[in-house]
mmCIF file of N, CA, C and O in Angstrom:
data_model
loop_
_atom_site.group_PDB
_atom_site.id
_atom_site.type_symbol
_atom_site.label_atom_id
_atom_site.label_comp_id
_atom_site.label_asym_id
_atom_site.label_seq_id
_atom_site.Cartn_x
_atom_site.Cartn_y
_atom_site.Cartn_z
ATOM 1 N N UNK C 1 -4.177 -18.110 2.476
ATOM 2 C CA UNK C 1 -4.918 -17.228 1.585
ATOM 3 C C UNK C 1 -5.826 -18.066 0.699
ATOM 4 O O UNK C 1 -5.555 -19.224 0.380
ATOM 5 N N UNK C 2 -6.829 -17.468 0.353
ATOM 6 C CA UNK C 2 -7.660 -18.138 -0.427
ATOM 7 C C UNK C 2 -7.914 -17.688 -2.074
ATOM 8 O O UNK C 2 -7.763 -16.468 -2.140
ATOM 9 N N UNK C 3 -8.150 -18.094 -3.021
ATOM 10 C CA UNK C 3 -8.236 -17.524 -4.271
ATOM 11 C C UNK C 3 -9.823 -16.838 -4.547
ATOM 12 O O UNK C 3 -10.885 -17.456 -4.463
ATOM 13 N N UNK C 4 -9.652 -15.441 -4.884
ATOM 14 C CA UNK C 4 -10.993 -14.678 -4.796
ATOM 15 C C UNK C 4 -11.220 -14.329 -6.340
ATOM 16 O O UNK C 4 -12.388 -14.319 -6.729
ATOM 17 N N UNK C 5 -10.571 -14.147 -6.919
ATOM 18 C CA UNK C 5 -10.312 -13.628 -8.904
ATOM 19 C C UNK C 5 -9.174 -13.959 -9.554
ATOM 20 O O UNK C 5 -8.099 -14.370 -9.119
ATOM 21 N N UNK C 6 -9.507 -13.752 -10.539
ATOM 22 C CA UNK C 6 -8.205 -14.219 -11.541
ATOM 23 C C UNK C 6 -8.653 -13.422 -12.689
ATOM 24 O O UNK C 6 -9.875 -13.393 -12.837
ATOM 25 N N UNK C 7 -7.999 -12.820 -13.471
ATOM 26 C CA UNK C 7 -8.791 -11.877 -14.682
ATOM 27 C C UNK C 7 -7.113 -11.426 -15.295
ATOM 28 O O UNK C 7 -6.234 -11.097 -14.498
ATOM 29 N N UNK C 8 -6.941 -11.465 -16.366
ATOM 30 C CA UNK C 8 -6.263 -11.475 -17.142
ATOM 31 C C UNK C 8 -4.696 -11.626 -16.341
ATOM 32 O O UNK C 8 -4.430 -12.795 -16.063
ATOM 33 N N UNK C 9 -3.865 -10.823 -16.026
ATOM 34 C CA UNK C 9 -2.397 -10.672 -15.219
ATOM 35 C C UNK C 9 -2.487 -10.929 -14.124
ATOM 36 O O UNK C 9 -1.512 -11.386 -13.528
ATOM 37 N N UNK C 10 -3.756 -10.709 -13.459
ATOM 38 C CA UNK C 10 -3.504 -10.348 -12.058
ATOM 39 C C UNK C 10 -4.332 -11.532 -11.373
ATOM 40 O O UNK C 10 -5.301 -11.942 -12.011
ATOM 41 N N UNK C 11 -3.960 -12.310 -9.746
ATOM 42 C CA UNK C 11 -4.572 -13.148 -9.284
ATOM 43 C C UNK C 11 -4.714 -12.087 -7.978
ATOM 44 O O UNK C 11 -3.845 -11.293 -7.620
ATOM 45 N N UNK C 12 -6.176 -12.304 -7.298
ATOM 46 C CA UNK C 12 -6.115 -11.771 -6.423
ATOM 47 C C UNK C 12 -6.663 -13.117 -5.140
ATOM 48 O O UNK C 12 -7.505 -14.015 -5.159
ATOM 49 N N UNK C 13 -5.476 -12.533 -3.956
ATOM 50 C CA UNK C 13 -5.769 -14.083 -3.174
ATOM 51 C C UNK C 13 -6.140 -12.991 -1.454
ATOM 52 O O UNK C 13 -5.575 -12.019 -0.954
ATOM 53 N N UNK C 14 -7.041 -13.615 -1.158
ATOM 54 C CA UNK C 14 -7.747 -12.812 -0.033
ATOM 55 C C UNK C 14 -6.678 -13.733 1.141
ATOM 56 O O UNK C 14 -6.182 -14.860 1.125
ATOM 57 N N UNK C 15 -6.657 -12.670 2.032
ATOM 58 C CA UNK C 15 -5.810 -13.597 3.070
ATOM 59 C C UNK C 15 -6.791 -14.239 4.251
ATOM 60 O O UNK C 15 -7.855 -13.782 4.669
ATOM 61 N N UNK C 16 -6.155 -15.334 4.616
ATOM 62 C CA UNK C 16 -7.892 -15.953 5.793
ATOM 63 C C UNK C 16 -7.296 -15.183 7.456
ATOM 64 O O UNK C 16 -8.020 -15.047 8.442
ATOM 65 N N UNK C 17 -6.203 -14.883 7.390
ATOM 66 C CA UNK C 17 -6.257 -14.019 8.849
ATOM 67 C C UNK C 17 -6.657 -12.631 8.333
ATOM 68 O O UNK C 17 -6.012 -11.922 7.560
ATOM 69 N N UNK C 18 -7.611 -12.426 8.792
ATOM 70 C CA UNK C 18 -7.773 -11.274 8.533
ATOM 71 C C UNK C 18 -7.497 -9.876 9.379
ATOM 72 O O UNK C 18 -7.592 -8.744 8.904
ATOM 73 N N UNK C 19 -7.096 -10.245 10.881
ATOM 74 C CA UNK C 19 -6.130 -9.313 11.828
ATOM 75 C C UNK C 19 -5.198 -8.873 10.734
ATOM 76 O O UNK C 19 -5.405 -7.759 10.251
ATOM 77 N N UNK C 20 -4.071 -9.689 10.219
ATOM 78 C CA UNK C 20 -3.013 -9.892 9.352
ATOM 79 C C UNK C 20 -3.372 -8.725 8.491
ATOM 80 O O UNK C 20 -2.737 -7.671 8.510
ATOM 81 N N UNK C 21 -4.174 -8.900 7.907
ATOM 82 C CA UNK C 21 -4.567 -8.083 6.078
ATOM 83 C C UNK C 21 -5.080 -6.898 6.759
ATOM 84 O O UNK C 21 -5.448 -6.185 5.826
ATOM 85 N N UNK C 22 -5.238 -6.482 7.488
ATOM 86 C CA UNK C 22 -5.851 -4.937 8.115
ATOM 87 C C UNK C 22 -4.549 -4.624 8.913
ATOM 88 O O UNK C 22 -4.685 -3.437 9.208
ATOM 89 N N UNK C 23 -3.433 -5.028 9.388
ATOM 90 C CA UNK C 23 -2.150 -4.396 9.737
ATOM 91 C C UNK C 23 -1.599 -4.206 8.570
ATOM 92 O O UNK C 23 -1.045 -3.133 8.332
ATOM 93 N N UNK C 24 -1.649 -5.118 7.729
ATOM 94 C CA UNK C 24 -0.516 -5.097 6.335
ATOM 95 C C UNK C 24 -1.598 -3.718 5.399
ATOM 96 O O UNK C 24 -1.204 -3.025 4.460
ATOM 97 N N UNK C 25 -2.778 -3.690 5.958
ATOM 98 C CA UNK C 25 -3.225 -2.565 4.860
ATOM 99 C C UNK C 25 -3.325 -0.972 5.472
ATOM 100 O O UNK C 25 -3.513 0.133 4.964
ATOM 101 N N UNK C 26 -3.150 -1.355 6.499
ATOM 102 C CA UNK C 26 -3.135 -0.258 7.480
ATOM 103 C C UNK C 26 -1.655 0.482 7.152
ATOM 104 O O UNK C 26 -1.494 1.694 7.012
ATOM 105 N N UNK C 27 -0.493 -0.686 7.057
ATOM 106 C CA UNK C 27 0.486 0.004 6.860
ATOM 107 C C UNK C 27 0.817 0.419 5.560
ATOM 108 O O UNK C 27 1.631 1.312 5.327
ATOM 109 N N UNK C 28 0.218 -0.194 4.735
ATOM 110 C CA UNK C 28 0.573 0.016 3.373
ATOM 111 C C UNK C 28 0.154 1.773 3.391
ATOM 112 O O UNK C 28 1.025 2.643 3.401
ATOM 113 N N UNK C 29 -1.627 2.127 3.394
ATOM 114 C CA UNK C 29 -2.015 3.286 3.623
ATOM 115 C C UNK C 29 -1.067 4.354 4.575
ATOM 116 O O UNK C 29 -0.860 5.426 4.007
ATOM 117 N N UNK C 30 -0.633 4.255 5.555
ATOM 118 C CA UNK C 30 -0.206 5.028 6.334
ATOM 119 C C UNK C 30 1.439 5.436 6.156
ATOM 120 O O UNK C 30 2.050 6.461 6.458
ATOM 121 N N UNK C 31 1.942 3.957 5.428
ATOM 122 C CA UNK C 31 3.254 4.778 4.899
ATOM 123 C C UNK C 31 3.460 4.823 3.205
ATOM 124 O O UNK C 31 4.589 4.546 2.800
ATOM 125 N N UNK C 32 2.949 4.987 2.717
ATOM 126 C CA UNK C 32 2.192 4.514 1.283
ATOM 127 C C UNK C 32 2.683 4.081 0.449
ATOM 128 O O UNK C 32 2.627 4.525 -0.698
ATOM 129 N N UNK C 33 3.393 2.939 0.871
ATOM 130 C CA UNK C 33 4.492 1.787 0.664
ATOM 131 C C UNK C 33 3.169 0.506 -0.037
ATOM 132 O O UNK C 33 2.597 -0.307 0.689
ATOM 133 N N UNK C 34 2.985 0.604 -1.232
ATOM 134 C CA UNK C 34 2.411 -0.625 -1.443
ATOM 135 C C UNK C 34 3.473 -1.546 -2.154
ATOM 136 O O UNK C 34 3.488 -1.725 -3.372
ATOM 137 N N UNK C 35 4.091 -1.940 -1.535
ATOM 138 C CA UNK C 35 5.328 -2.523 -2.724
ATOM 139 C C UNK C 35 5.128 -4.334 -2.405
ATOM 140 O O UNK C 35 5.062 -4.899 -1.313
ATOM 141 N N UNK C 36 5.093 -4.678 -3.211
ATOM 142 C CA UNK C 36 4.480 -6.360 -3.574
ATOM 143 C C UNK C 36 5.575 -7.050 -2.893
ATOM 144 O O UNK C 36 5.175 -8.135 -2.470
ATOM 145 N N UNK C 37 6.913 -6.812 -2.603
ATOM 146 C CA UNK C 37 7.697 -7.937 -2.706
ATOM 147 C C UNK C 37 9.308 -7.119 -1.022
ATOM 148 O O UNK C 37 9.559 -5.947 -0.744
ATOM 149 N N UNK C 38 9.552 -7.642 -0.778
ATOM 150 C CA UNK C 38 10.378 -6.895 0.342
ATOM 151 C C UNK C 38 11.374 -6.086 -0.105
ATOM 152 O O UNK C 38 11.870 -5.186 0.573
ATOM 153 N N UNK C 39 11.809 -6.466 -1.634
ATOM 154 C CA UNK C 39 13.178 -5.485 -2.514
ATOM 155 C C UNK C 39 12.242 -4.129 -3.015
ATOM 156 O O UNK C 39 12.905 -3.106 -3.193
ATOM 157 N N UNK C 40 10.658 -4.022 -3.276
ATOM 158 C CA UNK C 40 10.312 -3.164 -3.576
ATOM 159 C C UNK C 40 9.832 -2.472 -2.630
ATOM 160 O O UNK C 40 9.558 -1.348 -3.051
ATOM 161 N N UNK C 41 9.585 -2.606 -1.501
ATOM 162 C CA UNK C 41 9.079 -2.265 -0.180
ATOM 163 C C UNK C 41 10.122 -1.654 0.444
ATOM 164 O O UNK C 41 9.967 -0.582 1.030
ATOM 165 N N UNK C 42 11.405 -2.342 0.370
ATOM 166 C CA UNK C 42 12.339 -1.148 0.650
ATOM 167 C C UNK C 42 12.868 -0.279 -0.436
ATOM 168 O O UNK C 42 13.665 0.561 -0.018
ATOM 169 N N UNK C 43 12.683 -0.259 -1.485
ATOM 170 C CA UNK C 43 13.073 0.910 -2.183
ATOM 171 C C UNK C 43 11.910 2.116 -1.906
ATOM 172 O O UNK C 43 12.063 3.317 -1.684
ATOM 173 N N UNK C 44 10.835 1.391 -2.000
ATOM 174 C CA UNK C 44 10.136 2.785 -1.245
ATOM 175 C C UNK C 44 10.515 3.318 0.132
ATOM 176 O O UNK C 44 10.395 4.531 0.302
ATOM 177 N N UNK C 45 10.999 2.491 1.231
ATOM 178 C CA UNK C 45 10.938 3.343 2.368
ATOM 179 C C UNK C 45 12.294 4.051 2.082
ATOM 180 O O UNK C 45 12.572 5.085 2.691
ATOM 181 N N UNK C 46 13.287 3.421 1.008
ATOM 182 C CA UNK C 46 14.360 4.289 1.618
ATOM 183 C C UNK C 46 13.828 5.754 0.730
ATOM 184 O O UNK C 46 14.322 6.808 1.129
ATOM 185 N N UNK C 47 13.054 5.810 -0.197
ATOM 186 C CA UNK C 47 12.748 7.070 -0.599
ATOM 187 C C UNK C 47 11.856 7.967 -0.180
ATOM 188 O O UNK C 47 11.763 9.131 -0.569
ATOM 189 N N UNK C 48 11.152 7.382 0.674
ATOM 190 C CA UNK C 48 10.223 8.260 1.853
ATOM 191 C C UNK C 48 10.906 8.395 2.679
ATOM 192 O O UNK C 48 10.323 9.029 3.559
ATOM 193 N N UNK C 49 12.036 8.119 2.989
ATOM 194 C CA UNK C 49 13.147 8.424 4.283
ATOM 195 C C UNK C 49 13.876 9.571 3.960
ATOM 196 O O UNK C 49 14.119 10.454 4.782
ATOM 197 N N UNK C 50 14.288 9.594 2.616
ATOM 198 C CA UNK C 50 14.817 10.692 1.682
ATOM 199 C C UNK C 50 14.233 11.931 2.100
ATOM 200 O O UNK C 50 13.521 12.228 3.059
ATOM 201 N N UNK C 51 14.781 12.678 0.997
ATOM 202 C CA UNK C 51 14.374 14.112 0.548
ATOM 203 C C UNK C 51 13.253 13.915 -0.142
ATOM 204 O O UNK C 51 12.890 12.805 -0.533
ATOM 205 N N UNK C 52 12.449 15.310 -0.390
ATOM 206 C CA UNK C 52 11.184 15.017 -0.846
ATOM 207 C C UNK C 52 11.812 14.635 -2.465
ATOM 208 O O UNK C 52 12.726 15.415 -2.733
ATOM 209 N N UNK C 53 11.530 13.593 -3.635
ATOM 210 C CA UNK C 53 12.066 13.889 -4.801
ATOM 211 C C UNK C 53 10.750 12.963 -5.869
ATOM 212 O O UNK C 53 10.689 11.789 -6.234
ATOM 213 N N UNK C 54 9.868 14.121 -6.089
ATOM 214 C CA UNK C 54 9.139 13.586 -7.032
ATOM 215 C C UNK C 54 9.227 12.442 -8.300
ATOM 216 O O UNK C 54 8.636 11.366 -8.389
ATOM 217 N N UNK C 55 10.404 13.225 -9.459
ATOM 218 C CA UNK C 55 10.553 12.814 -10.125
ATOM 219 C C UNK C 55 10.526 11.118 -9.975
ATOM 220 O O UNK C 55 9.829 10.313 -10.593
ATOM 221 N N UNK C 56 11.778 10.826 -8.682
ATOM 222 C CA UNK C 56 11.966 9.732 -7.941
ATOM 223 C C UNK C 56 10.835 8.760 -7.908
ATOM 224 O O UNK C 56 10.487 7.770 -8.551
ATOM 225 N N UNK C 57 10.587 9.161 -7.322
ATOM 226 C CA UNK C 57 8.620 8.635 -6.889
ATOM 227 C C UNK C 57 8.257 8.321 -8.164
ATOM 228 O O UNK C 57 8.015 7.164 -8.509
ATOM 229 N N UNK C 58 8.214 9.047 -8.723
ATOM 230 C CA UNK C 58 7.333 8.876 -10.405
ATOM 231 C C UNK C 58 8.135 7.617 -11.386
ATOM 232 O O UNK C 58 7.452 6.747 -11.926
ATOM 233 N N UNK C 59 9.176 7.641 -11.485
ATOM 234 C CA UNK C 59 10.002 6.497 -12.032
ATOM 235 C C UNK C 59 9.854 4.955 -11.190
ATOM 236 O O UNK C 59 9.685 3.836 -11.675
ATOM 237 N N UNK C 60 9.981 5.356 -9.811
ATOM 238 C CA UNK C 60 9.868 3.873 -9.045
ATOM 239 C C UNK C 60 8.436 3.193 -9.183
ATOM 240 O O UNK C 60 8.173 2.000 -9.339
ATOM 241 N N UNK C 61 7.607 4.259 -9.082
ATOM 242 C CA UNK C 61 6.222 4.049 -9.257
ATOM 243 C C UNK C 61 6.244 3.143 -11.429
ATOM 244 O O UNK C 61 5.902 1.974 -11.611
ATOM 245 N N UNK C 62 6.576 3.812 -12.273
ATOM 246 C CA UNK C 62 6.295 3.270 -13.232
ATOM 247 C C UNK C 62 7.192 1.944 -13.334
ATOM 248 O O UNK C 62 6.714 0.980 -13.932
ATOM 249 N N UNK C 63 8.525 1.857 -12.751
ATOM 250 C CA UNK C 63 9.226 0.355 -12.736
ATOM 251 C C UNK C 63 8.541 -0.553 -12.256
ATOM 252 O O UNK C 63 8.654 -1.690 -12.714
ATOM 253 N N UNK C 64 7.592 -0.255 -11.132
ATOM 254 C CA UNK C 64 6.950 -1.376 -10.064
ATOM 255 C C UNK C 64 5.676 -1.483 -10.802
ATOM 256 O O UNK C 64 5.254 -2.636 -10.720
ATOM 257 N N UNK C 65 5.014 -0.819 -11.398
ATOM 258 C CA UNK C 65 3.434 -0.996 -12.122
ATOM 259 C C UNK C 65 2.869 -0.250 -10.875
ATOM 260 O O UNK C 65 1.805 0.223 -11.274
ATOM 261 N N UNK C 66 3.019 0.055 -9.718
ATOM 262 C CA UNK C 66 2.274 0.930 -8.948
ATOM 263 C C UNK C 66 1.391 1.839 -9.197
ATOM 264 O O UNK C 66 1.711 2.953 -9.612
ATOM 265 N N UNK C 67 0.023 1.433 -8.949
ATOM 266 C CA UNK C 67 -0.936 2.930 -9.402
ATOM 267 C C UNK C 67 -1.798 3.735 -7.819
ATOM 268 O O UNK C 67 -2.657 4.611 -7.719
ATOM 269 N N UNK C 68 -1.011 2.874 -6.756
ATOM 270 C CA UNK C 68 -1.432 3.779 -5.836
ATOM 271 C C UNK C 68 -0.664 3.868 -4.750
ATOM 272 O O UNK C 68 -1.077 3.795 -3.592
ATOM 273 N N UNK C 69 0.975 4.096 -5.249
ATOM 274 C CA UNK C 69 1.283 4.430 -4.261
ATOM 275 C C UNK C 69 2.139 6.111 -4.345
ATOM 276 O O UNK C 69 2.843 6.709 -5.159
ATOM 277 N N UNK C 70 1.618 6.340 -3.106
ATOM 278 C CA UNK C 70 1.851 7.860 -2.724
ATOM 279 C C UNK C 70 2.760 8.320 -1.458
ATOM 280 O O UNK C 70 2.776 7.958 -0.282
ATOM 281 N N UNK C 71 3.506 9.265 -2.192
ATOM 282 C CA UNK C 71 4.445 9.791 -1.345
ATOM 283 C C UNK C 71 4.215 9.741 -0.062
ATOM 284 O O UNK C 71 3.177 9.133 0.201
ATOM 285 N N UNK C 72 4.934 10.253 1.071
ATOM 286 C CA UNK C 72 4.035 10.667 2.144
ATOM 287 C C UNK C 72 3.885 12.121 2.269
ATOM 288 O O UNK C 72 3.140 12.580 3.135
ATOM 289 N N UNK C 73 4.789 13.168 1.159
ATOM 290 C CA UNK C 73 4.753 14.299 1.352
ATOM 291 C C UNK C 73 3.093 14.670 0.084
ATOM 292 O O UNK C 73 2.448 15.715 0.002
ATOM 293 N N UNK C 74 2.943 13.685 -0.493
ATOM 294 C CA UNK C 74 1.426 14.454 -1.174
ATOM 295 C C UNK C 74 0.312 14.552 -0.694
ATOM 296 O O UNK C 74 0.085 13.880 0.312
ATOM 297 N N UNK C 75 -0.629 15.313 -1.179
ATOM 298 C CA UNK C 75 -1.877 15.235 -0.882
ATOM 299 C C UNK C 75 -2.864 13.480 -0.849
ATOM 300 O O UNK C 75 -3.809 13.067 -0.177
ATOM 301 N N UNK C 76 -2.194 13.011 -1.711
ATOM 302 C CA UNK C 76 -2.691 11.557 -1.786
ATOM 303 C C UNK C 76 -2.191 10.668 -0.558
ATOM 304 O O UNK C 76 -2.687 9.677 -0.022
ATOM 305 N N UNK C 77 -1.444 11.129 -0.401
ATOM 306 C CA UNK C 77 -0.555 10.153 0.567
ATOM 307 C C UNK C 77 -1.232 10.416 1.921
ATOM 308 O O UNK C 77 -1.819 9.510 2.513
ATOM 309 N N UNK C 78 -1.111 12.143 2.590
ATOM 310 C CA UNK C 78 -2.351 12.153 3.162
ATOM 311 C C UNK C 78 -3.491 12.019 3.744
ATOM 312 O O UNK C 78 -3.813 11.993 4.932
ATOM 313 N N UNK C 79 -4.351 11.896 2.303
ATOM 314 C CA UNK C 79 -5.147 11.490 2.530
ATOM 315 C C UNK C 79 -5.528 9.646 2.526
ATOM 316 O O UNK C 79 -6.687 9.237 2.597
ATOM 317 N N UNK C 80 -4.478 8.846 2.442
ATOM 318 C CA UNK C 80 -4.554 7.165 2.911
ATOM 319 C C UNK C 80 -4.191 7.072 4.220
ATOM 320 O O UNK C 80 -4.492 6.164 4.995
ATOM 321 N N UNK C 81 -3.467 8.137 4.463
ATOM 322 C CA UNK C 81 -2.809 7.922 5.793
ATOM 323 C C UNK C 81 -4.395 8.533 7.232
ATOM 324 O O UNK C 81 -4.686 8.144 8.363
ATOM 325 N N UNK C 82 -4.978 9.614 6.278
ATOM 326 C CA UNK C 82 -5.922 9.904 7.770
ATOM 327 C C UNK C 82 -7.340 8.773 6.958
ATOM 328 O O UNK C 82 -8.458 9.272 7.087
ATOM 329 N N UNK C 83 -7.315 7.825 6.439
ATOM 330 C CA UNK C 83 -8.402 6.759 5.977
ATOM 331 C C UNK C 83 -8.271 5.985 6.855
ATOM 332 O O UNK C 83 -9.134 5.656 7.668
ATOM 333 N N UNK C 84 -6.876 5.508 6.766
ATOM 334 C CA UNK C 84 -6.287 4.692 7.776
ATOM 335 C C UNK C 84 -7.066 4.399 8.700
ATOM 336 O O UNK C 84 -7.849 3.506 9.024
ATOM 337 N N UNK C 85 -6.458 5.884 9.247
ATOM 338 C CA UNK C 85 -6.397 6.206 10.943
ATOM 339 C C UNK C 85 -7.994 6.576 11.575
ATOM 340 O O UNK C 85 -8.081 6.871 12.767
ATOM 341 N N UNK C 86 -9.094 6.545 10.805
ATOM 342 C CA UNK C 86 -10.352 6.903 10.504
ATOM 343 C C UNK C 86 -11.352 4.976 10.804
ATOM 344 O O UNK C 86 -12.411 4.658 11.346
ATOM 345 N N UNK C 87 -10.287 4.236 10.120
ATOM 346 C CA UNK C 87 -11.224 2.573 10.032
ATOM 347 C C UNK C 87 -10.630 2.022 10.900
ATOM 348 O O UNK C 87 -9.453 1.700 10.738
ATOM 349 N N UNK C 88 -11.301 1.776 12.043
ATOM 350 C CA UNK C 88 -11.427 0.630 12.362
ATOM 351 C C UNK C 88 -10.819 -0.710 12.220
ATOM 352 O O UNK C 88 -10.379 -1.047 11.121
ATOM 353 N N UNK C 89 -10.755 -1.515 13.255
ATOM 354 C CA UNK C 89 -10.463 -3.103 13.100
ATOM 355 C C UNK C 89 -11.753 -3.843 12.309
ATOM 356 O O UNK C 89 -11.698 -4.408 11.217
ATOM 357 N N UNK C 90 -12.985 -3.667 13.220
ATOM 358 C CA UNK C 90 -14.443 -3.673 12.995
ATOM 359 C C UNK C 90 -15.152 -3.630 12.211
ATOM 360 O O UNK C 90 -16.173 -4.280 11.987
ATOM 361 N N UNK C 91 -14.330 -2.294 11.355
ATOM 362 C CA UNK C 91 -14.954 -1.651 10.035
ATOM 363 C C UNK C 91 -14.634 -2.533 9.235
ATOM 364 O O UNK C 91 -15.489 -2.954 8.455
ATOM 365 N N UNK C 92 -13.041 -3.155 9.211
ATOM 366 C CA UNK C 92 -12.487 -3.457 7.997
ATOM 367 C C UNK C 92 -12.538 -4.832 8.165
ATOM 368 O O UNK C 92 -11.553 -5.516 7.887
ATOM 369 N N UNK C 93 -13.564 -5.324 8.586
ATOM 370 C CA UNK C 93 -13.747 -6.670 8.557
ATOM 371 C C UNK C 93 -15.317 -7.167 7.613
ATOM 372 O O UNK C 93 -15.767 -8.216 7.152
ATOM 373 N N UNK C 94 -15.743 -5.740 7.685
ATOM 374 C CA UNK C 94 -17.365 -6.029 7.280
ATOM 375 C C UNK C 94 -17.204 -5.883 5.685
ATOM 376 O O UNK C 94 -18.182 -6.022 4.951
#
């Protein structure tokens, strides 16, 4: 990965495979699992595996700092999931 920004908390590091970063974003969108780390990545799937439970969602979301991740039963969720499925390898390289 390479270093692209740095601005107050957050470092953002671009990855150099970029096959890699369009599966990992593909999946993030499609199961709308953005979870930073593998302990938070599975607390989301086991709650998209669940029952639908908002509240749920809404608490895990404010523990993790998450501001975009979405159920798979919402309208948001949805709509990352048919973005997804809409781009390209091609696209998401340009």
């Amino acid at each position: 990965a390479r270093l692209v920004a740095v601005g107050g908390r957050r470092i953002l590091l671009e990855r150099l495979d970029v096959a890699a970063e369009f599966a990992s974003w593909r999946r993030a969108l499609t199961s709308g699992n953005w979870g930073t780390t593998p302990r938070v990545q599975a607390a989301y799937a086991r709650l998209a595996e669940g029952p639908r439970d908002d509240e749920a969602w809404a608490r895990l979301n404010a523990r993790t700092g998450c501001r975009g991740c979405f159920p798979p039963w919402s309208a948001a969720g949805a709509a990352s999931r048919s973005r997804a499925n809409r781009t390209s390898y091609a696209r998401f390289r340009r």
